[in-house]
Structures are given as C-alpha cells and as structure tokens.
Amino acid sequence: MNGSIFILKGDICYSRTPSELAVQKDGYVVCRDGTSEGVYERLPDAYENCPVQDTKGALIVPGLVDLHIHAPQYTFRGLGMDLELLDWLNAHTFPEEAKYSDTGYAAETYERFTQRLKFSATTRACIFGTVHVPATELLMDMLEKSGLRTLVGKVNMDRNAPDYLTEASADASAEDTVEWIKDCRKRYRNTKPILTPRFIPTCTDVLMENLKKIQMRYGLPVQSHLSENVSEVKWVQELCPESEFYGDAYDRFGLFGADAPTVMAHCVHSDERERRRMKENNVFVAHCPESNMNLSSGIAPVRAFLEEGIPTGLGSDVAGGTTENLFAAMAHAIQASKLRWRLVDESLQPLTAAESFYLATKGGGAFFGKVGSFEQGYEFDAVIIDDSAVSDRESTNITDRLERLIYVSGEAEITGKYAAGEEVFRR
C-alpha cells in the first residue's frame, strides 16, 4: 500500500453524532498520511505488514479541542473568583497582560503554558495572546515546536482598557496586525494566526473596519467574546445603540461568521435573535462552563445550541477557568446544564456524558475542518489514556470508563498523543 501508515491498538471510543458513541474493544485505528482510515475489530489483511502500537488495553480517544483559552492568563488561575467579569479584567487580567511587553517574562510564562498544554489531552486550540507582537510570536514559536495544531491571536484593543495596554490607535493596531500576519505566514506550519478583537467594548468602529479589511485580504478566521456577562451585555447596548443585539455589533463589520469563520466564547445570554443569526452565519460557540460559573456570568443554554444546529464546542477559558483539562470542562458542562434544567428552564434537558464528549471532540473539531473523530477521512488526532487507576478495564465497558474519566480524569495518565498523524509525545 502507498503512503505512511501506522496503527494503534486498544479500547477505542469516538463520537458519530452528539448522542452516539462508537466503541471498539481491543480494536485497531489506522492512520495513513495523517488521516484516519477507520476503526476495525480485526485488522484487514491489507495492513498485516504495517507497524502496530499495542497500548495494552488503554483508552484511545480523539484529541480534545479547546476553542477558547488565554495563554497569558495561565499565571493567575484561581485568583479573583469573587469578582464579576469587568471588575476581574481590571483587577487581574489587564495588569498581568501588561507584563508581556517584557519578552523575558513572556518566554518564561509561555513555556510553562505550552508544556502543560502539550502533555494534556488537547491536540488543537484557539488561543488568545496579548496586544504585544513579539510576545505573541514567542508563544507561536513554542507552540510550533510542541507539535500541537493551534490558532493564535494577537489581541486588538484601542479603547476602554488601561493606558498601559491600549494600542495607540486603530490604524496602529491594524498595522501591527498586518506585520504580524506576514511574519506568521512565513514561519509556521502547525500554528496559524486568527484575528482577535478582544470584544466590542475594547474595539472602536474604525478598528473593526480595519480588521475586516485584513480578514478579507488574508482569509483569516476570527475569535472573540459574546454575551458573556450581564454587565458586559448592557455596556455593549450603550456603546452600540444601533445594533439589534450584541452579535449584530460584530456582524455590522462582517466579523460574525458567513465569509469569516468565527468562534465566539460564552454566549451565555444569547437570545433567540442572536442565536438565529449565529445559525445563519455558522458562528461557532465556545462553551466555557467553569468560567461562566467562576465569574458569575450565568449558565449558557447549550441544549438550545445543539437543538438549533449552532456549531458548538468547549473552551477551558483559562484563567476564568482554572484548568486546561477539557475532561474537567466536560464535567462542568454536564453539571451546569443540570442546574439550568432544574433551576432556570425545564424545557432544556441536561447534557449527557456522550454529548459533552462530542462537544470536546467532533463538535469543536469542526472549526478546524474534519477533526475530532476516527471516522474515515478525519485528520488523525488521538490521545492514549491509561485509566487503570480509575476503572477495572476487564469488568467495565468502554462507555462507562469514558464517563468515569470525565469526572476523575486527574487519576488517569495520558501516555501518548498524536496531532494530524504526527506524534506529539509518548511515555
């Protein structure tokens, strides 16, 4: 057979649909040239001479996809959790992000962040940097070496932030962004740029217009925040009285899906009008349940996103969230949905374990293309997990092992990881 082929053997689990898991005990998943050729109970004769890595009964799942994480905030996880979003930004986030004007500080802290992400179950991520180009490129250098597949944003903001972090002007912000993009396109294979207006309150109309021109010129995706917190939503209404709703403020500039692939974090307070526009424009939701609880933002209507056909994945949202562990995010998503169902809206059923796993794999993976499954033709992202400390492999079925892993993942060990068919690490 032509092409580079390798095979993993173990207990395989992946999503076909939001509610349907595919499992194969002691099965084989085949990778050729970075793409899955499918899962088999018995290895076909055509692969008999191909190398097989026997994981000895470990769980093999698709790599997890983090649709929203802030690299510079990793240093202050778990701080300021008694504050709401806007106060938290001013008290903790902005002062910390200002430190990244010092590339020495950025190098030290981004190295810690990158190593944690590398040895987690995450294979792909949409990542916020800061307004500083040199620090953002340092982060991208490290991520490129890690083997992960990432989209990284140099943050844009030219108003409503401290002077020490506000860019000089909309034009200066755009010029820095263009130079950064030009540099990135020459230097990286696995780490790509994504346009990153922080959120509407910190971006003037002129800056948003500039960013749309840049998006059209370079065909970049977009990431930002949407309808996260009650105070934030009210602020956007005051700043943009001509907009029908928060998302419309982005859409007025063509930075809300349609011809600009877009992921919006949170969407806790997205009403029917906003959700309808998101569906029409194919805007992705990055659901960040732990952050939404920590910063008193609320509980996003994830069941509504799924029922209405809005593409949705999970985000750790470090440092609003306290960990990059997306298994923990799955547990938080389930728990938060139960509270919403019981306390807010009994018409929206809670998430199941299978659905939360789908969000962290195939749901969020769709933002990167055919990612997040072992179905034939999907890019081969895989994580090998020794869950022997969590479950008895012989007496526990694979779906139960997965559910238990979601809730007690800290007791399991990740022993190997692949991104697009390339080995990230193996223990």
Short mmCIF file of C-alpha atoms in Angstrom, two decimals:
data_model
loop_
_atom_site.label_atom_id
_atom_site.label_comp_id
_atom_site.label_asym_id
_atom_site.label_seq_id
_atom_site.Cartn_x
_atom_site.Cartn_y
_atom_site.Cartn_z
CA MET A 1 0.00 0.00 0.00
CA ASN A 2 1.14 3.54 -0.72
CA GLY A 3 1.70 6.18 1.95
CA SER A 4 2.94 6.23 5.51
CA ILE A 5 0.79 4.00 7.75
CA PHE A 6 0.76 3.23 11.45
CA ILE A 7 -1.86 1.58 13.65
CA LEU A 8 -2.92 1.95 17.28
CA LYS A 9 -4.44 -1.00 19.09
CA GLY A 10 -6.55 -0.59 22.24
CA ASP A 11 -10.05 0.22 23.52
CA ILE A 12 -11.33 2.84 21.11
CA CYS A 13 -14.06 5.40 21.65
CA TYR A 14 -15.23 8.30 19.47
CA SER A 15 -18.40 10.20 18.53
CA ARG A 16 -20.52 9.62 15.47
CA THR A 17 -23.22 12.13 16.45
CA PRO A 18 -23.79 14.29 19.53
CA SER A 19 -25.60 11.41 21.25
CA GLU A 20 -24.00 8.34 19.66
CA LEU A 21 -20.66 6.93 20.77
CA ALA A 22 -18.79 4.36 18.69
CA VAL A 23 -16.70 1.90 20.72
CA GLN A 24 -14.43 -0.98 19.84
CA LYS A 25 -12.93 -3.22 22.50
CA ASP A 26 -9.38 -4.33 21.67
CA GLY A 27 -9.68 -2.72 18.25
CA TYR A 28 -7.46 -1.05 15.71
CA VAL A 29 -7.48 2.51 14.39
CA VAL A 30 -5.46 3.09 11.23
CA CYS A 31 -3.65 6.28 10.25
CA ARG A 32 -2.29 6.89 6.77
CA ASP A 33 -0.56 10.14 5.87
CA GLY A 34 -2.11 11.95 8.82
CA THR A 35 -5.68 10.81 8.14
CA SER A 36 -7.83 8.12 9.74
CA GLU A 37 -8.66 5.12 7.59
CA GLY A 38 -11.18 3.88 10.13
CA VAL A 39 -11.58 1.59 13.12
CA TYR A 40 -11.53 -2.20 12.87
CA GLU A 41 -12.38 -5.09 15.16
CA ARG A 42 -9.92 -7.25 13.20
CA LEU A 43 -7.09 -5.81 11.17
CA PRO A 44 -7.66 -6.31 7.42
CA ASP A 45 -5.03 -8.30 5.53
CA ALA A 46 -4.04 -5.18 3.61
CA TYR A 47 -2.45 -3.81 6.82
CA GLU A 48 -0.75 -7.00 8.02
CA ASN A 49 2.79 -5.70 7.48
CA CYS A 50 2.14 -2.22 8.92
CA PRO A 51 3.54 -1.19 12.33
CA VAL A 52 1.11 -1.59 15.24
CA GLN A 53 1.47 0.14 18.61
CA ASP A 54 -0.33 -2.04 21.15
CA THR A 55 -1.49 0.13 24.05
CA LYS A 56 -2.36 -2.93 26.18
CA GLY A 57 -5.99 -2.01 26.73
CA ALA A 58 -5.61 1.74 27.18
CA LEU A 59 -8.42 4.04 26.08
CA ILE A 60 -7.82 5.63 22.68
CA VAL A 61 -9.94 8.72 22.00
CA PRO A 62 -9.74 11.59 19.50
CA GLY A 63 -7.62 14.54 20.62
CA LEU A 64 -9.61 17.16 22.51
CA VAL A 65 -10.26 20.62 21.06
CA ASP A 66 -10.14 23.77 23.21
CA LEU A 67 -11.99 26.52 21.38
CA HIS A 68 -11.11 29.25 23.89
CA ILE A 69 -8.09 29.70 26.16
CA HIS A 70 -5.98 32.72 27.17
CA ALA A 71 -2.27 31.84 27.28
CA PRO A 72 -1.11 34.95 29.24
CA GLN A 73 -3.68 34.33 31.95
CA TYR A 74 -2.30 30.93 32.92
CA THR A 75 -0.18 32.61 35.60
CA PHE A 76 -3.12 33.73 37.74
CA ARG A 77 -5.54 30.82 37.56
CA GLY A 78 -7.76 30.64 40.61
CA LEU A 79 -7.45 34.32 41.53
CA GLY A 80 -10.21 36.93 41.67
CA MET A 81 -13.03 34.41 41.53
CA ASP A 82 -15.12 36.61 43.83
CA LEU A 83 -15.35 39.24 41.08
CA GLU A 84 -17.56 39.54 38.02
CA LEU A 85 -16.09 39.81 34.53
CA LEU A 86 -15.46 43.53 34.09
CA ASP A 87 -14.01 44.04 37.55
CA TRP A 88 -11.94 40.88 37.15
CA LEU A 89 -10.46 42.18 33.90
CA ASN A 90 -9.38 45.43 35.52
CA ALA A 91 -8.10 43.90 38.75
CA HIS A 92 -6.24 40.88 37.37
CA THR A 93 -6.27 40.37 33.60
CA PHE A 94 -5.11 43.73 32.31
CA PRO A 95 -2.27 44.18 34.84
CA GLU A 96 -1.00 40.67 34.10
CA GLU A 97 -1.21 41.01 30.33
CA ALA A 98 0.76 44.27 30.51
CA LYS A 99 3.75 42.26 31.74
CA TYR A 100 4.05 40.65 28.30
CA SER A 101 5.69 43.76 26.93
CA ASP A 102 8.74 42.14 28.54
CA THR A 103 9.75 39.27 26.24
CA GLY A 104 11.80 37.70 29.02
CA TYR A 105 8.71 37.40 31.17
CA ALA A 106 6.71 36.15 28.20
CA ALA A 107 9.28 33.48 27.39
CA GLU A 108 9.24 32.12 30.93
CA THR A 109 5.48 32.02 31.38
CA TYR A 110 4.58 30.86 27.89
CA GLU A 111 6.99 27.95 28.24
CA ARG A 112 5.05 26.74 31.29
CA PHE A 113 1.74 27.18 29.49
CA THR A 114 2.92 25.34 26.37
CA GLN A 115 4.30 22.39 28.32
CA ARG A 116 1.05 21.98 30.24
CA LEU A 117 -0.95 22.08 27.03
CA LYS A 118 1.40 19.66 25.27
CA PHE A 119 1.02 16.97 27.93
CA SER A 120 -2.73 17.44 28.33
CA ALA A 121 -5.36 15.66 26.24
CA THR A 122 -5.71 18.73 23.99
CA THR A 123 -4.43 18.47 20.43
CA ARG A 124 -5.98 21.65 18.99
CA ALA A 125 -6.78 25.03 20.48
CA CYS A 126 -7.86 28.59 19.70
CA ILE A 127 -5.61 30.75 21.84
CA PHE A 128 -5.60 34.42 22.84
CA GLY A 129 -2.24 36.12 23.23
CA THR A 130 -1.88 39.81 24.13
CA VAL A 131 -1.58 43.06 22.15
CA HIS A 132 2.21 42.56 22.02
CA VAL A 133 3.54 41.20 18.72
CA PRO A 134 6.96 39.96 19.96
CA ALA A 135 5.40 38.07 22.88
CA THR A 136 2.71 36.58 20.66
CA GLU A 137 5.33 35.34 18.22
CA LEU A 138 7.29 33.81 21.11
CA LEU A 139 4.16 31.91 22.07
CA MET A 140 3.70 30.75 18.50
CA ASP A 141 7.33 29.63 18.30
CA MET A 142 6.82 27.42 21.35
CA LEU A 143 3.52 26.01 20.16
CA GLU A 144 5.03 25.19 16.78
CA LYS A 145 7.72 23.12 18.48
CA SER A 146 5.16 21.38 20.70
CA GLY A 147 3.52 19.58 17.78
CA LEU A 148 0.04 20.85 18.65
CA ARG A 149 -2.22 22.37 15.99
CA THR A 150 -3.27 25.82 17.13
CA LEU A 151 -4.79 29.12 16.08
CA VAL A 152 -3.20 32.02 17.96
CA GLY A 153 -4.37 35.61 18.11
CA LYS A 154 -2.57 38.88 18.67
CA VAL A 155 -5.23 40.75 20.64
CA ASN A 156 -6.61 44.05 19.29
CA MET A 157 -7.99 46.77 21.56
CA ASP A 158 -7.85 50.52 21.19
CA ARG A 159 -10.33 51.78 23.81
CA ASN A 160 -11.76 51.12 27.28
CA ALA A 161 -8.62 49.50 28.64
CA PRO A 162 -5.83 50.89 30.83
CA ASP A 163 -3.46 53.27 29.04
CA TYR A 164 -0.59 50.84 29.53
CA LEU A 165 -2.41 48.21 27.44
CA THR A 166 -4.45 50.26 24.98
CA GLU A 167 -2.99 50.38 21.47
CA ALA A 168 -2.07 53.85 20.20
CA SER A 169 -4.77 53.99 17.53
CA ALA A 170 -6.97 51.85 15.32
CA ASP A 171 -4.53 52.29 12.45
CA ALA A 172 -1.52 51.39 14.60
CA SER A 173 -3.30 48.27 15.81
CA ALA A 174 -4.10 47.26 12.24
CA GLU A 175 -0.55 47.93 11.02
CA ASP A 176 0.94 45.80 13.79
CA THR A 177 -1.55 43.06 12.98
CA VAL A 178 -0.64 43.03 9.30
CA GLU A 179 3.08 42.84 10.00
CA TRP A 180 2.44 40.02 12.48
CA ILE A 181 0.37 38.10 9.94
CA LYS A 182 3.03 38.47 7.25
CA ASP A 183 5.67 37.15 9.62
CA CYS A 184 3.49 34.25 10.79
CA ARG A 185 2.68 33.05 7.30
CA LYS A 186 6.37 32.54 6.57
CA ARG A 187 7.41 30.90 9.84
CA TYR A 188 4.87 28.32 10.92
CA ARG A 189 3.34 25.08 9.69
CA ASN A 190 1.19 23.95 12.63
CA THR A 191 0.50 27.31 14.29
CA LYS A 192 -1.70 29.74 12.38
CA PRO A 193 -2.91 33.31 13.04
CA ILE A 194 -6.50 34.14 13.94
CA LEU A 195 -7.90 37.68 14.13
CA THR A 196 -8.66 38.55 17.75
CA PRO A 197 -10.61 41.71 18.58
CA ARG A 198 -10.86 41.23 22.35
CA PHE A 199 -14.53 42.20 22.45
CA ILE A 200 -16.73 45.03 21.26
CA PRO A 201 -16.16 47.29 24.31
CA THR A 202 -12.40 47.50 23.64
CA CYS A 203 -12.56 47.97 19.85
CA THR A 204 -13.59 51.18 18.08
CA ASP A 205 -15.60 51.12 14.88
CA VAL A 206 -12.53 52.18 12.92
CA LEU A 207 -10.53 49.27 14.31
CA MET A 208 -13.29 46.81 13.45
CA GLU A 209 -13.43 48.19 9.92
CA ASN A 210 -9.66 47.79 9.63
CA LEU A 211 -9.83 44.22 10.91
CA LYS A 212 -12.48 43.30 8.34
CA LYS A 213 -10.21 44.56 5.57
CA ILE A 214 -7.39 42.45 6.99
CA GLN A 215 -9.68 39.44 7.27
CA MET A 216 -10.70 39.74 3.63
CA ARG A 217 -7.13 40.25 2.46
CA TYR A 218 -5.71 37.22 4.26
CA GLY A 219 -8.77 34.99 4.65
CA LEU A 220 -8.29 34.56 8.38
CA PRO A 221 -10.75 33.16 10.93
CA VAL A 222 -11.93 35.31 13.85
CA GLN A 223 -12.25 34.74 17.60
CA SER A 224 -13.80 36.95 20.26
CA HIS A 225 -16.26 37.07 23.17
CA LEU A 226 -20.05 37.30 23.01
CA SER A 227 -22.86 37.83 25.53
CA GLU A 228 -20.82 36.54 28.45
CA ASN A 229 -21.93 38.67 31.39
CA VAL A 230 -24.98 40.79 32.18
CA SER A 231 -22.94 43.95 32.80
CA GLU A 232 -20.98 43.41 29.59
CA VAL A 233 -24.15 42.98 27.51
CA LYS A 234 -25.60 46.21 28.91
CA TRP A 235 -22.36 48.01 28.17
CA VAL A 236 -22.45 46.90 24.53
CA GLN A 237 -26.04 48.16 24.25
CA GLU A 238 -24.84 51.56 25.45
CA LEU A 239 -21.82 51.60 23.13
CA CYS A 240 -23.70 50.31 20.07
CA PRO A 241 -27.32 51.52 20.33
CA GLU A 242 -27.82 50.98 16.60
CA SER A 243 -27.16 47.23 16.90
CA GLU A 244 -30.08 44.86 17.34
CA PHE A 245 -28.13 42.69 19.78
CA TYR A 246 -24.52 42.03 20.82
CA GLY A 247 -23.71 39.73 17.89
CA ASP A 248 -25.11 42.27 15.46
CA ALA A 249 -22.39 44.69 16.58
CA TYR A 250 -19.85 42.23 15.14
CA ASP A 251 -21.97 41.42 12.10
CA ARG A 252 -22.18 45.10 11.09
CA PHE A 253 -18.47 44.84 10.32
CA GLY A 254 -18.61 41.41 8.69
CA LEU A 255 -16.83 39.75 11.61
CA PHE A 256 -19.59 37.37 12.65
CA GLY A 257 -19.33 34.24 10.57
CA ALA A 258 -20.64 33.99 6.98
CA ASP A 259 -17.46 34.72 4.97
CA ALA A 260 -15.28 34.94 8.11
CA PRO A 261 -15.06 31.62 10.02
CA THR A 262 -15.79 32.74 13.57
CA VAL A 263 -15.80 31.31 17.09
CA MET A 264 -17.42 33.26 19.88
CA ALA A 265 -16.76 32.40 23.51
CA HIS A 266 -19.53 32.05 26.12
CA CYS A 267 -22.87 33.13 24.53
CA VAL A 268 -24.45 32.79 27.98
CA HIS A 269 -27.07 35.44 27.30
CA SER A 270 -27.59 34.92 23.55
CA ASP A 271 -31.32 35.35 22.93
CA GLU A 272 -33.34 33.81 20.09
CA ARG A 273 -32.47 36.65 17.70
CA GLU A 274 -28.76 36.28 18.34
CA ARG A 275 -28.87 32.50 18.10
CA ARG A 276 -30.78 32.72 14.83
CA ARG A 277 -28.07 34.94 13.36
CA MET A 278 -25.38 32.59 14.65
CA LYS A 279 -27.07 29.66 12.93
CA GLU A 280 -27.46 31.62 9.69
CA ASN A 281 -23.79 32.71 9.74
CA ASN A 282 -22.39 29.39 11.03
CA VAL A 283 -20.82 31.07 14.06
CA PHE A 284 -19.27 28.56 16.47
CA VAL A 285 -19.92 28.70 20.21
CA ALA A 286 -17.04 28.05 22.60
CA HIS A 287 -18.91 26.94 25.70
CA CYS A 288 -16.85 27.72 28.82
CA PRO A 289 -18.88 26.39 31.76
CA GLU A 290 -16.35 26.74 34.58
CA SER A 291 -15.51 30.32 33.71
CA ASN A 292 -19.19 31.19 33.46
CA MET A 293 -19.69 29.93 37.00
CA ASN A 294 -16.49 31.42 38.46
CA LEU A 295 -17.19 34.93 37.16
CA SER A 296 -20.93 34.78 37.95
CA SER A 297 -21.82 35.12 34.29
CA GLY A 298 -24.58 32.51 34.20
CA ILE A 299 -25.35 29.17 32.53
CA ALA A 300 -25.30 29.02 28.75
CA PRO A 301 -28.26 27.29 27.02
CA VAL A 302 -26.13 24.58 25.43
CA ARG A 303 -29.09 22.30 24.73
CA ALA A 304 -30.63 25.11 22.68
CA PHE A 305 -27.41 25.46 20.68
CA LEU A 306 -27.46 21.75 19.85
CA GLU A 307 -31.18 21.61 19.05
CA GLU A 308 -30.98 24.70 16.85
CA GLY A 309 -27.99 23.43 14.90
CA ILE A 310 -25.47 26.02 16.09
CA PRO A 311 -21.95 24.51 15.91
CA THR A 312 -20.65 24.21 19.45
CA GLY A 313 -17.50 23.07 21.24
CA LEU A 314 -15.87 23.50 24.64
CA GLY A 315 -13.39 26.05 25.94
CA SER A 316 -11.36 25.91 29.12
CA ASP A 317 -11.17 29.74 29.19
CA VAL A 318 -8.12 29.82 31.44
CA ALA A 319 -7.97 31.87 33.64
CA GLY A 320 -11.69 32.38 34.08
CA GLY A 321 -11.50 28.60 34.12
CA THR A 322 -8.87 27.13 36.41
CA THR A 323 -7.52 24.28 34.28
CA GLU A 324 -6.64 23.37 30.70
CA ASN A 325 -8.07 19.88 31.36
CA LEU A 326 -11.00 19.51 28.96
CA PHE A 327 -12.26 16.40 30.71
CA ALA A 328 -12.94 18.72 33.64
CA ALA A 329 -14.69 21.08 31.22
CA MET A 330 -16.91 18.18 30.12
CA ALA A 331 -17.90 17.52 33.72
CA HIS A 332 -18.57 21.22 34.32
CA ALA A 333 -20.70 21.39 31.14
CA ILE A 334 -22.86 18.49 32.33
CA GLN A 335 -23.20 19.86 35.86
CA ALA A 336 -24.04 23.38 34.71
CA SER A 337 -26.68 22.06 32.29
CA LYS A 338 -28.33 20.15 35.14
CA LEU A 339 -28.56 23.33 37.19
CA ARG A 340 -30.04 25.26 34.27
CA TRP A 341 -32.61 22.49 33.69
CA ARG A 342 -33.59 22.29 37.34
CA LEU A 343 -33.47 25.99 38.23
CA VAL A 344 -33.96 28.02 35.03
CA ASP A 345 -35.61 26.18 32.13
CA GLU A 346 -37.00 22.64 32.43
CA SER A 347 -37.54 22.52 28.65
CA LEU A 348 -33.78 22.21 28.09
CA GLN A 349 -32.67 18.74 29.12
CA PRO A 350 -29.22 18.36 30.74
CA LEU A 351 -26.25 17.24 28.69
CA THR A 352 -25.22 13.59 28.78
CA ALA A 353 -21.66 12.33 29.07
CA ALA A 354 -21.74 11.36 25.38
CA GLU A 355 -22.83 14.85 24.38
CA SER A 356 -20.17 16.59 26.43
CA PHE A 357 -17.53 14.30 24.89
CA TYR A 358 -18.86 15.18 21.43
CA LEU A 359 -18.51 18.90 22.21
CA ALA A 360 -14.86 18.41 23.22
CA THR A 361 -14.01 16.38 20.11
CA LYS A 362 -16.09 16.39 16.95
CA GLY A 363 -18.19 19.43 17.87
CA GLY A 364 -15.29 21.81 18.45
CA GLY A 365 -13.07 19.98 15.98
CA ALA A 366 -15.30 21.08 13.11
CA PHE A 367 -13.87 24.58 13.45
CA PHE A 368 -10.54 23.10 12.28
CA GLY A 369 -12.10 21.03 9.47
CA LYS A 370 -12.60 17.25 9.56
CA VAL A 371 -11.23 16.91 13.08
CA GLY A 372 -12.36 15.17 16.26
CA SER A 373 -13.33 11.67 15.14
CA PHE A 374 -11.77 8.39 13.96
CA GLU A 375 -14.25 8.12 11.11
CA GLN A 376 -12.62 7.61 7.73
CA GLY A 377 -11.23 10.81 6.25
CA TYR A 378 -10.81 12.70 9.52
CA GLU A 379 -7.43 14.13 10.46
CA PHE A 380 -5.75 11.72 12.85
CA ASP A 381 -5.70 13.33 16.28
CA ALA A 382 -5.50 10.74 19.05
CA VAL A 383 -4.90 10.54 22.79
CA ILE A 384 -3.88 7.34 24.59
CA ILE A 385 -5.05 7.21 28.22
CA ASP A 386 -4.11 4.71 30.89
CA ASP A 387 -7.26 4.70 33.03
CA SER A 388 -6.35 1.61 35.05
CA ALA A 389 -6.33 3.66 38.26
CA VAL A 390 -9.87 4.80 37.50
CA SER A 391 -11.65 1.71 36.12
CA ASP A 392 -11.25 -2.05 36.01
CA ARG A 393 -10.70 -2.50 32.28
CA GLU A 394 -11.92 -6.08 32.17
CA SER A 395 -15.19 -5.62 34.05
CA THR A 396 -16.10 -2.07 32.96
CA ASN A 397 -17.43 -1.30 29.49
CA ILE A 398 -15.83 1.45 27.42
CA THR A 399 -18.69 3.95 27.69
CA ASP A 400 -18.67 3.66 31.49
CA ARG A 401 -14.90 4.08 31.50
CA LEU A 402 -15.28 7.26 29.47
CA GLU A 403 -17.92 8.68 31.80
CA ARG A 404 -15.80 7.95 34.84
CA LEU A 405 -12.79 9.52 33.13
CA ILE A 406 -14.78 12.72 32.59
CA TYR A 407 -15.31 13.09 36.33
CA VAL A 408 -12.00 11.74 37.71
CA SER A 409 -9.52 12.36 34.89
CA GLY A 410 -6.89 13.55 37.36
CA GLU A 411 -6.37 9.95 38.43
CA ALA A 412 -5.63 8.72 34.88
CA GLU A 413 -2.40 9.10 32.90
CA ILE A 414 -2.04 10.32 29.34
CA THR A 415 0.63 8.11 27.79
CA GLY A 416 0.66 9.29 24.19
CA LYS A 417 -0.73 11.86 21.80
CA TYR A 418 -0.87 12.42 18.04
CA ALA A 419 -1.89 15.51 16.08
CA ALA A 420 -2.60 15.20 12.34
CA GLY A 421 -0.84 11.84 12.41
CA GLU A 422 2.36 13.14 13.97
CA GLU A 423 3.48 12.01 17.39
CA VAL A 424 3.38 14.79 19.99
CA PHE A 425 4.71 12.63 22.81
CA ARG A 426 4.77 9.04 24.05
CA ARG A 427 5.53 7.74 27.54
#
